[in-house]
CSV table of C-alpha atoms in Angstrom, one decimal:
chain,number,residue,atom,x,y,z
A,1,MET,CA,110.4,141.5,84.4
A,2,HIS,CA,110.9,140.6,80.8
A,3,ILE,CA,109.4,136.7,80.5
A,4,ALA,CA,113.0,135.8,79.9
A,5,GLN,CA,114.1,136.6,82.3
A,6,LEU,CA,112.1,135.6,84.2
A,7,VAL,CA,112.0,132.0,82.8
A,8,GLN,CA,115.6,132.1,83.5
A,9,SER,CA,115.0,132.6,86.8
A,10,GLN,CA,112.7,129.8,87.3
A,11,ARG,CA,115.4,127.3,85.7
A,12,ALA,CA,118.2,128.2,87.9
A,13,TYR,CA,115.3,127.8,90.8
A,14,PHE,CA,114.6,124.4,89.4
A,15,ALA,CA,118.1,123.4,88.7
A,16,ALA,CA,119.0,123.7,92.5
A,17,GLY,CA,116.4,121.5,93.3
A,18,ASN,CA,113.8,123.6,95.4
A,19,THR,CA,111.4,121.7,93.3
A,20,LEU,CA,112.5,118.2,94.3
A,21,ASP,CA,111.5,117.4,98.1
A,22,VAL,CA,107.8,115.6,98.3
A,23,ALA,CA,106.8,117.3,101.7
A,24,TRP,CA,107.6,120.9,99.8
A,25,ARG,CA,105.5,120.2,97.7
A,26,LYS,CA,102.2,118.9,99.0
A,27,GLY,CA,103.0,122.0,101.6
A,28,CYS,CA,102.7,124.2,98.0
A,29,LEU,CA,99.5,122.1,97.6
A,30,ARG,CA,97.6,123.2,101.0
A,31,LYS,CA,98.7,126.9,100.8
A,32,LEU,CA,97.6,127.2,97.4
A,33,GLU,CA,94.1,125.0,98.5
A,34,ALA,CA,93.7,127.7,101.7
A,35,CYS,CA,94.0,130.8,99.4
A,36,ILE,CA,91.9,129.0,96.9
A,37,ARG,CA,89.0,128.7,99.6
A,38,ALA,CA,89.7,132.0,100.6
A,39,SER,CA,89.6,133.6,97.7
A,40,GLU,CA,86.1,132.3,96.7
A,41,GLU,CA,83.9,135.0,96.6
A,42,LYS,CA,86.6,137.1,94.4
A,43,ILE,CA,86.6,134.0,92.3
A,44,CYS,CA,83.2,134.6,91.6
A,45,ALA,CA,83.0,138.0,91.9
A,46,ALA,CA,85.9,137.7,88.6
A,47,VAL,CA,83.8,134.9,86.9
A,48,ALA,CA,80.6,136.8,87.1
A,49,ARG,CA,82.4,140.2,85.1
A,50,ASP,CA,84.1,138.4,82.6
A,51,LEU,CA,81.1,135.7,81.8
A,52,GLY,CA,78.2,136.7,83.8
A,53,LYS,CA,77.7,133.4,85.7
A,54,HIS,CA,76.2,133.0,88.6
A,55,PRO,CA,78.7,132.1,91.7
A,56,PHE,CA,76.5,128.6,91.5
A,57,GLU,CA,77.7,127.5,88.6
A,58,THR,CA,81.3,128.8,88.9
A,59,VAL,CA,81.6,126.6,92.8
A,60,GLU,CA,80.3,124.2,90.2
A,61,THR,CA,82.0,123.9,87.8
A,62,GLU,CA,85.4,125.9,88.3
A,63,ILE,CA,86.2,126.5,91.8
A,64,ALA,CA,84.8,122.5,93.4
A,65,LEU,CA,86.8,120.9,91.0
A,66,VAL,CA,90.3,122.2,91.3
A,67,LEU,CA,90.1,121.4,95.1
A,68,GLU,CA,89.3,118.3,94.0
A,69,GLU,CA,92.7,117.6,91.8
A,70,ILE,CA,94.5,119.0,95.3
A,71,ARG,CA,93.2,117.0,97.7
A,72,PHE,CA,93.4,114.1,95.0
A,73,ALA,CA,97.2,115.2,95.2
A,74,LEU,CA,97.9,115.3,98.7
A,75,ARG,CA,96.6,112.0,99.2
A,76,HIS,CA,98.2,110.2,96.2
A,77,LEU,CA,101.2,112.0,96.0
A,78,ASP,CA,103.7,109.7,98.0
A,79,GLY,CA,102.8,107.1,96.1
A,80,TRP,CA,102.6,108.3,92.5
A,81,ALA,CA,106.7,110.5,93.4
A,82,ARG,CA,108.2,106.9,94.9
A,83,ALA,CA,110.5,105.2,92.1
A,84,ARG,CA,108.0,102.2,90.2
A,85,ARG,CA,110.3,98.5,90.4
A,86,VAL,CA,110.2,97.3,86.9
A,87,ARG,CA,111.4,92.8,86.0
A,88,THR,CA,114.7,93.1,84.6
A,89,PRO,CA,114.8,90.1,81.9
A,90,ILE,CA,116.8,87.3,82.7
A,91,ALA,CA,119.4,88.3,80.4
A,92,HIS,CA,120.6,91.8,82.7
A,93,PHE,CA,120.7,89.4,85.7
A,94,PRO,CA,122.1,90.1,87.8
A,95,SER,CA,120.9,93.7,87.7
A,96,ARG,CA,117.8,95.7,88.9
A,97,SER,CA,115.4,98.0,87.1
A,98,TYR,CA,113.4,101.1,88.6
A,99,ILE,CA,111.4,104.0,86.5
A,100,VAL,CA,111.4,107.2,88.7
A,101,PRO,CA,109.0,109.6,87.5
A,102,GLU,CA,111.2,113.1,87.1
A,103,PRO,CA,110.1,116.8,86.7
A,104,TYR,CA,110.1,118.3,83.1
A,105,GLY,CA,111.4,121.6,84.9
A,106,VAL,CA,109.8,124.9,83.6
A,107,CYS,CA,106.4,124.0,81.8
A,108,LEU,CA,104.2,126.6,80.5
A,109,ILE,CA,99.8,126.0,80.7
A,110,LEU,CA,98.3,128.5,78.4
A,111,ALA,CA,94.6,128.6,79.2
A,112,PRO,CA,91.3,129.5,77.7
A,113,TRP,CA,88.7,131.8,78.7
A,114,ASN,CA,84.9,129.5,78.9
A,115,TYR,CA,86.6,128.3,82.7
A,116,PRO,CA,89.4,130.5,82.9
A,117,PHE,CA,90.1,129.4,86.4
A,118,GLN,CA,89.5,126.0,86.2
A,119,LEU,CA,91.4,125.2,83.2
A,120,ALA,CA,94.5,127.4,84.1
A,121,PHE,CA,94.5,125.8,88.0
A,122,SER,CA,93.3,122.2,87.1
A,123,PRO,CA,96.8,121.8,85.3
A,124,LEU,CA,98.8,123.7,87.7
A,125,VAL,CA,98.4,121.5,90.2
A,126,GLY,CA,99.7,118.5,88.5
A,127,ALA,CA,102.2,120.3,87.9
A,128,VAL,CA,103.4,121.2,91.0
A,129,ALA,CA,102.6,118.2,91.9
A,130,ALA,CA,105.7,116.7,89.8
A,131,GLY,CA,107.4,119.2,91.1
A,132,ASN,CA,107.9,121.9,88.1
A,133,CYS,CA,108.3,125.6,88.1
A,134,VAL,CA,105.2,127.0,86.2
A,135,LEU,CA,104.2,129.6,83.5
A,136,LEU,CA,101.2,130.5,83.7
A,137,ARG,CA,99.3,132.5,81.2
A,138,GLY,CA,95.4,133.4,81.6
A,139,SER,CA,92.7,134.9,78.8
A,140,SER,CA,92.9,138.5,77.6
A,141,SER,CA,89.3,137.8,77.1
A,142,ALA,CA,89.1,136.8,81.3
A,143,PRO,CA,90.9,139.7,82.7
A,144,HIS,CA,89.1,140.3,86.0
A,145,VAL,CA,89.8,136.7,86.7
A,146,ALA,CA,94.0,136.3,85.2
A,147,ASP,CA,94.0,139.4,88.4
A,148,VAL,CA,92.8,136.8,90.8
A,149,MET,CA,94.9,134.1,90.0
A,150,GLN,CA,97.6,136.4,89.7
A,151,ASP,CA,97.0,137.5,93.3
A,152,ILE,CA,97.1,134.0,94.2
A,153,ALA,CA,100.1,132.7,92.9
A,154,ARG,CA,101.6,135.5,94.3
A,155,GLN,CA,100.2,134.8,97.7
A,156,CYS,CA,101.3,130.8,97.6
A,157,PHE,CA,104.6,130.2,95.3
A,158,ALA,CA,107.8,132.5,94.9
A,159,PRO,CA,107.6,133.5,91.2
A,160,GLU,CA,110.4,131.9,90.8
A,161,HIS,CA,108.6,128.5,91.5
A,162,VAL,CA,105.1,129.3,89.9
A,163,THR,CA,104.3,132.6,88.4
A,164,VAL,CA,101.1,133.9,86.5
A,165,LEU,CA,101.1,136.7,83.7
A,166,GLY,CA,98.4,138.9,83.9
A,167,ARG,CA,97.6,142.3,81.7
A,168,GLU,CA,100.9,143.7,81.9
A,169,VAL,CA,101.9,141.3,78.8
A,170,GLU,CA,100.6,142.6,76.0
A,171,SER,CA,100.6,140.1,73.2
A,172,SER,CA,101.7,136.4,73.1
A,173,ALA,CA,104.3,136.7,71.0
A,174,ALA,CA,106.7,137.9,74.3
A,175,VAL,CA,105.6,134.1,75.8
A,176,TRP,CA,108.0,132.7,72.5
A,177,GLU,CA,110.9,134.1,73.1
A,178,ALA,CA,111.8,132.2,75.6
A,179,ARG,CA,112.8,128.5,75.6
A,180,TYR,CA,110.0,125.8,77.9
A,181,ASP,CA,110.6,122.5,78.9
A,182,HIS,CA,107.0,121.9,79.0
A,183,ILE,CA,103.8,123.2,77.2
A,184,PHE,CA,100.5,122.4,78.6
A,185,PHE,CA,97.9,124.1,76.3
A,186,THR,CA,93.5,124.9,76.3
A,187,GLY,CA,92.1,125.7,73.7
A,188,SER,CA,91.1,125.3,70.0
A,189,VAL,CA,92.3,123.4,66.9
A,190,PRO,CA,93.8,126.2,64.8
A,191,VAL,CA,95.5,128.1,68.1
A,192,GLY,CA,96.0,124.7,69.3
A,193,LYS,CA,98.7,124.4,65.5
A,194,ILE,CA,99.9,127.3,66.2
A,195,VAL,CA,101.5,126.3,69.4
A,196,MET,CA,102.4,123.3,68.3
A,197,ALA,CA,104.8,124.9,65.9
A,198,GLN,CA,106.4,127.4,68.6
A,199,ALA,CA,106.8,123.8,70.3
A,200,ALA,CA,108.7,122.6,67.5
A,201,ARG,CA,111.0,124.7,67.6
A,202,HIS,CA,112.6,123.5,70.9
A,203,LEU,CA,111.5,119.6,70.8
A,204,THR,CA,109.2,120.5,73.7
A,205,PRO,CA,106.9,118.2,74.5
A,206,VAL,CA,103.4,119.5,74.0
A,207,VAL,CA,99.7,118.4,75.7
A,208,LEU,CA,96.8,119.8,74.0
A,209,GLU,CA,93.2,119.9,74.8
A,210,LEU,CA,91.0,121.3,72.0
A,211,GLY,CA,87.5,120.6,71.0
A,212,GLY,CA,85.3,119.3,68.0
A,213,LYS,CA,82.1,118.6,67.1
A,214,SER,CA,81.3,116.4,70.8
A,215,PRO,CA,78.3,113.9,69.1
A,216,CYS,CA,75.3,112.9,71.6
A,217,ILE,CA,73.5,110.0,70.1
A,218,VAL,CA,69.7,109.2,71.5
A,219,ALA,CA,68.4,105.6,71.0
A,220,ARG,CA,64.5,105.3,70.5
A,221,ASP,CA,64.7,103.1,73.8
A,222,CYS,CA,65.8,106.0,75.9
A,223,ASP,CA,64.3,107.8,79.1
A,224,VAL,CA,62.6,110.7,77.3
A,225,GLN,CA,62.6,112.7,80.0
A,226,ILE,CA,65.9,112.3,81.3
A,227,ALA,CA,67.6,112.9,78.3
A,228,ALA,CA,66.2,116.0,78.2
A,229,ARG,CA,67.2,117.7,81.8
A,230,ARG,CA,71.0,116.0,81.3
A,231,ILE,CA,72.2,117.0,77.7
A,232,LEU,CA,70.6,120.5,78.6
A,233,TRP,CA,72.0,121.0,81.7
A,234,GLY,CA,75.9,119.8,79.9
A,235,LYS,CA,74.7,122.4,76.6
A,236,CYS,CA,73.5,125.6,78.9
A,237,ILE,CA,76.4,125.7,81.6
A,238,ASN,CA,78.4,129.0,80.7
A,239,ALA,CA,76.1,129.5,78.1
A,240,GLY,CA,77.5,127.0,75.7
A,241,GLN,CA,81.1,128.0,75.7
A,242,THR,CA,82.1,124.7,77.4
A,243,CYS,CA,84.3,122.5,75.4
A,244,VAL,CA,82.5,118.9,76.1
A,245,ALA,CA,79.3,120.8,75.8
A,246,PRO,CA,77.2,118.3,73.5
A,247,ASP,CA,77.6,119.9,70.2
A,248,TYR,CA,74.4,118.1,68.0
A,249,CYS,CA,72.1,115.5,68.9
A,250,LEU,CA,71.0,113.3,66.7
A,251,VAL,CA,68.0,111.5,67.5
A,252,GLU,CA,65.8,108.4,66.2
A,253,ALA,CA,62.8,109.1,64.4
A,254,PRO,CA,60.4,107.0,66.5
A,255,VAL,CA,61.7,109.6,69.6
A,256,ALA,CA,62.4,112.5,67.7
A,257,GLN,CA,59.2,115.1,68.7
A,258,ALA,CA,58.7,113.7,72.5
A,259,LEU,CA,62.4,114.3,73.1
A,260,LEU,CA,61.7,118.1,71.4
A,261,ASP,CA,59.3,118.6,73.7
A,262,ALA,CA,60.6,117.8,76.9
A,263,MET,CA,64.1,120.3,76.2
A,264,LYS,CA,61.0,123.0,75.9
A,265,LYS,CA,59.7,122.0,78.7
A,266,GLU,CA,63.2,121.5,80.3
A,267,LEU,CA,64.2,125.0,78.6
A,268,HIS,CA,60.8,126.5,80.6
A,269,HIS,CA,61.7,125.0,83.4
A,270,PHE,CA,65.4,126.3,84.2
A,271,TYR,CA,65.7,129.6,83.0
A,272,GLY,CA,61.2,130.6,82.3
A,273,ASP,CA,59.9,132.6,80.5
A,274,ASN,CA,62.6,134.7,79.5
A,275,PRO,CA,66.1,133.6,79.5
A,276,LEU,CA,67.3,136.6,78.8
A,277,GLU,CA,66.4,137.6,82.6
A,278,SER,CA,67.5,135.1,84.6
A,279,GLY,CA,70.5,135.5,86.4
A,280,ASP,CA,71.3,131.7,86.1
A,281,LEU,CA,71.9,131.8,82.2
A,282,ALA,CA,76.0,132.6,81.6
A,283,ARG,CA,76.6,135.5,79.0
A,284,ILE,CA,78.6,135.1,75.3
A,285,VAL,CA,82.1,136.0,76.4
A,286,ASN,CA,82.6,139.0,74.3
A,287,GLU,CA,81.3,140.7,70.6
A,288,LYS,CA,83.1,138.8,68.1
A,289,GLN,CA,82.1,135.7,69.5
A,290,TYR,CA,78.5,136.9,69.9
A,291,ARG,CA,78.4,137.4,66.3
A,292,ARG,CA,78.9,134.6,64.9
A,293,LEU,CA,76.4,132.8,67.3
A,294,ARG,CA,74.2,135.5,65.6
A,295,ALA,CA,75.3,133.7,61.8
A,296,LEU,CA,75.1,130.6,63.2
A,297,MET,CA,71.8,130.7,63.6
A,298,GLN,CA,70.7,132.6,59.8
A,299,GLY,CA,68.9,130.5,57.9
A,300,MET,CA,68.2,128.3,60.7
A,301,ARG,CA,64.2,126.4,61.6
A,302,ILE,CA,64.5,127.7,65.2
A,303,ALA,CA,62.2,125.2,67.4
A,304,ALA,CA,62.6,127.3,70.9
A,305,GLY,CA,64.5,130.1,72.1
A,306,GLY,CA,66.2,132.1,69.1
A,307,ARG,CA,65.9,135.4,71.3
A,308,MET,CA,68.8,137.9,71.9
A,309,ASP,CA,70.6,140.8,73.2
A,310,ASP,CA,73.0,142.6,71.2
A,311,GLY,CA,73.7,145.3,74.2
A,312,ALA,CA,74.5,142.5,77.0
A,313,LEU,CA,75.5,139.9,74.8
A,314,ARG,CA,73.0,137.5,75.6
A,315,ILE,CA,71.5,134.5,73.5
A,316,GLU,CA,69.1,132.5,74.6
A,317,PRO,CA,69.3,128.3,75.0
A,318,THR,CA,68.0,127.5,71.3
A,319,LEU,CA,66.7,124.6,70.2
A,320,LEU,CA,67.1,123.5,65.8
A,321,MET,CA,65.5,121.2,63.9
A,322,ASP,CA,67.0,119.5,61.2
A,323,CYS,CA,70.2,121.2,60.1
A,324,PRO,CA,71.7,120.4,57.0
A,325,LEU,CA,74.6,118.8,57.7
A,326,ASP,CA,76.7,121.5,55.2
A,327,ALA,CA,75.6,124.2,57.3
A,328,PRO,CA,77.9,126.0,58.8
A,329,ILE,CA,76.5,125.8,62.6
A,330,MET,CA,77.0,121.7,61.3
A,331,GLN,CA,81.1,122.5,60.3
A,332,GLU,CA,82.5,124.2,63.1
A,333,GLU,CA,82.3,124.2,66.9
A,334,ILE,CA,79.5,125.8,67.7
A,335,PHE,CA,81.0,127.0,71.6
A,336,GLY,CA,78.0,128.8,72.1
A,337,PRO,CA,74.1,128.3,73.7
A,338,LEU,CA,72.6,126.5,70.0
A,339,LEU,CA,71.7,123.0,70.4
A,340,PRO,CA,71.1,121.0,66.4
A,341,VAL,CA,68.4,118.4,66.8
A,342,ILE,CA,68.4,116.4,64.0
A,343,SER,CA,66.4,113.4,63.3
A,344,VAL,CA,67.8,110.0,62.5
A,345,LYS,CA,66.8,106.7,60.9
A,346,SER,CA,68.3,104.2,62.7
A,347,ILE,CA,71.7,104.2,64.9
A,348,ALA,CA,73.8,103.8,62.3
A,349,GLN,CA,72.9,106.9,60.0
A,350,ALA,CA,73.7,108.4,63.2
A,351,LEU,CA,77.3,106.5,63.4
A,352,GLU,CA,77.5,107.9,59.4
A,353,ILE,CA,77.4,111.7,60.7
A,354,VAL,CA,79.6,111.0,63.4
A,355,ALA,CA,82.0,109.1,61.1
A,356,GLY,CA,82.1,112.2,59.1
A,357,TYR,CA,83.4,114.7,61.3
A,358,GLU,CA,87.2,114.3,63.3
A,359,LYS,CA,87.5,112.5,66.4
A,360,PRO,CA,85.8,114.3,68.8
A,361,LEU,CA,86.5,115.5,72.3
A,362,ALA,CA,83.0,113.5,73.6
A,363,LEU,CA,80.7,111.8,72.5
A,364,TYR,CA,77.3,111.1,74.8
A,365,LEU,CA,74.9,108.4,74.2
A,366,PHE,CA,71.6,108.3,75.6
A,367,THR,CA,70.2,104.1,75.7
A,368,ALA,CA,69.2,101.5,77.4
A,369,ASP,CA,69.8,98.9,75.3
A,370,LYS,CA,73.6,97.2,76.7
A,371,ALA,CA,74.9,96.0,73.4
A,372,LEU,CA,74.2,99.2,71.8
A,373,GLN,CA,76.7,100.8,74.3
A,374,ARG,CA,79.2,98.2,74.5
A,375,ARG,CA,79.4,98.2,70.8
A,376,ILE,CA,79.3,102.0,70.5
A,377,VAL,CA,82.5,102.9,73.5
A,378,ARG,CA,84.6,99.7,71.5
A,379,SER,CA,84.1,101.4,67.5
A,380,VAL,CA,83.6,105.2,67.4
A,381,PRO,CA,86.6,107.0,68.3
A,382,PHE,CA,86.4,110.0,70.9
A,383,GLY,CA,88.3,112.0,73.9
A,384,GLY,CA,85.8,110.3,76.8
A,385,GLY,CA,82.4,110.7,77.5
A,386,CYS,CA,79.2,109.4,78.8
A,387,ILE,CA,76.6,106.7,79.5
A,388,ASN,CA,73.3,108.2,80.4
A,389,ASP,CA,74.4,112.1,81.1
A,390,THR,CA,77.2,114.8,79.4
A,391,VAL,CA,79.6,116.8,80.6
A,392,VAL,CA,80.4,115.3,84.2
A,393,HIS,CA,83.1,112.6,82.8
A,394,LEU,CA,85.5,115.1,83.4
A,395,ALA,CA,84.3,116.2,86.8
A,396,THR,CA,86.2,113.0,88.4
A,397,PRO,CA,90.2,112.9,89.7
A,398,HIS,CA,89.9,108.3,89.0
A,399,LEU,CA,88.9,109.3,84.9
A,400,PRO,CA,92.1,110.6,82.3
A,401,PHE,CA,90.9,113.6,80.5
A,402,GLY,CA,91.4,114.8,77.1
A,403,GLY,CA,91.0,114.5,72.8
A,404,VAL,CA,92.2,112.3,70.1
A,405,GLY,CA,93.5,113.6,66.8
A,406,TYR,CA,92.0,116.7,66.3
A,407,SER,CA,90.7,117.2,70.0
A,408,GLY,CA,93.9,116.8,71.6
A,409,MET,CA,96.6,114.9,72.4
A,410,GLY,CA,97.5,114.1,76.3
A,411,GLN,CA,95.5,114.1,79.0
A,412,TYR,CA,95.5,114.5,82.7
A,413,HIS,CA,92.8,114.7,85.9
A,414,GLY,CA,94.3,113.2,88.8
A,415,LYS,CA,97.4,110.9,88.6
A,416,ARG,CA,97.2,111.8,85.0
A,417,SER,CA,98.1,114.9,85.7
A,418,PHE,CA,101.1,114.2,88.0
A,419,ASP,CA,102.3,112.4,84.6
A,420,CYS,CA,101.7,114.0,82.6
A,421,PHE,CA,103.9,117.0,83.8
A,422,SER,CA,106.7,114.0,84.7
A,423,HIS,CA,109.5,112.3,82.1
A,424,PRO,CA,109.5,108.5,83.7
A,425,LYS,CA,112.6,108.2,83.9
A,426,SER,CA,114.4,104.5,83.0
A,427,VAL,CA,117.1,103.1,85.5
A,428,LEU,CA,118.8,99.6,85.2
A,429,GLN,CA,120.9,99.3,88.3
A,430,LYS,CA,123.9,96.2,87.0
A,431,ALA,CA,125.6,94.5,90.5
A,432,ARG,CA,129.2,95.3,90.7
A,433,HIS,CA,130.5,92.0,92.3
A,434,THR,CA,130.0,89.3,89.0
A,435,ASP,CA,130.0,90.3,85.7
A,436,VAL,CA,128.7,87.6,83.1
A,437,MET,CA,131.3,86.9,80.8
A,438,LEU,CA,129.4,86.2,77.7
A,439,ARG,CA,128.5,89.4,76.1
A,440,TYR,CA,131.8,89.8,75.5
A,441,PRO,CA,134.1,89.5,72.8
A,442,PRO,CA,135.9,87.1,71.8
A,443,TYR,CA,133.0,85.3,70.9
A,444,SER,CA,132.3,81.6,69.9
A,445,GLU,CA,130.6,79.1,69.6
A,446,GLN,CA,129.8,77.5,72.9
A,447,LYS,CA,128.9,81.8,73.7
A,448,PHE,CA,126.8,82.1,70.3
A,449,ARG,CA,125.0,78.6,71.7
A,450,TRP,CA,124.7,80.5,74.9
A,451,LEU,CA,123.3,83.8,73.6
A,452,ARG,CA,120.9,82.1,71.5
A,453,ARG,CA,119.2,80.0,74.3
A,454,ILE,CA,119.0,82.5,76.2
A,455,MET,CA,117.0,85.2,74.0
A,456,LEU,CA,116.1,83.9,71.6
A,457,ARG,CA,114.1,81.0,73.3
């Protein structure tokens, strides 16, 4: 079916009220959960074909997170969907006020290639929980995962409710032939601008989950071994192709060499003598990205790693020492297993460097100093982050996930996923049996005195 026709069929399905019943939505989510569990091996195999990821990593960073989102929604959906009473000012007596979460209608979800299952189905859970119809498009760079997602959707949903587009869609232009009620996009800043421009044609609300250069600040009082291990784990999962991966490290000079030495040991512990042969390290998604990463390494001082396999599109985790801030690698999001480690004289210098970039999607801080933790959390803008760890803040449904400024707009995960795909409809219900005449003409001095007494008190 043509995309415009498909969207029209979804719009008719939504208008008929098919998605409004909360018990029905929960049934859809339970069916989705069962299908995902039954498809675990297929999902792992598809991710391995597209990205070379070990099944452990696929379960840990993709399948488990989606299942947790479903379980969380099932536990709380009745409360989320309920109308919420709020206070009413005395000027509106007698009446009551409440807020009704209303689904937008037909939503478009555009998913990226780096976590092709999780970053497609996590927002899908929120959209279905909120009562929407969904058109979901995965990335052409992860075609095998797109096939599996399409198969799961066909098992769980009517196409008028949820459709996952497959390889039959030749270009993104076809997607924009239709009008949507809400758009959810995960990807790069340049493409995010295109999505926002397309949405502006119909004043369609958007959520943009983008990226940026996420800093990792390491203070001199850190636990060096813990910091090295956790920073490298956050950097190396999915071969660094993670929107919240530590993009660069700013390390106070007294511990810079110790951290570097500890990182070298951890890399050997993770991947052995030859990381390029390790089944635990994912590959770069395609030739274009591989060439881009190779170019970023040119002229940089390599402290560890640096070897590449052109045929397999694999790059071993690479530590780069004291990269100049004007070098290309420090001017764009790396999105690969390359980690600049930059020695700084002080935390103040580190914060000056961070302030020179757009607001990051994530920030990581390694320190035992509570005052420093509070200072950075309160004074440095970033989407979200961790203290003494990396990446894991996105793995809890109790914390909203999203960017700020160039790193994105809007949030999801947990209840925020439901809110993201819902319009909070405000209703003031007035009593019929009593009508206060104060607001109606003709006006008088006595009415004016009462007005001022009530509304300007």
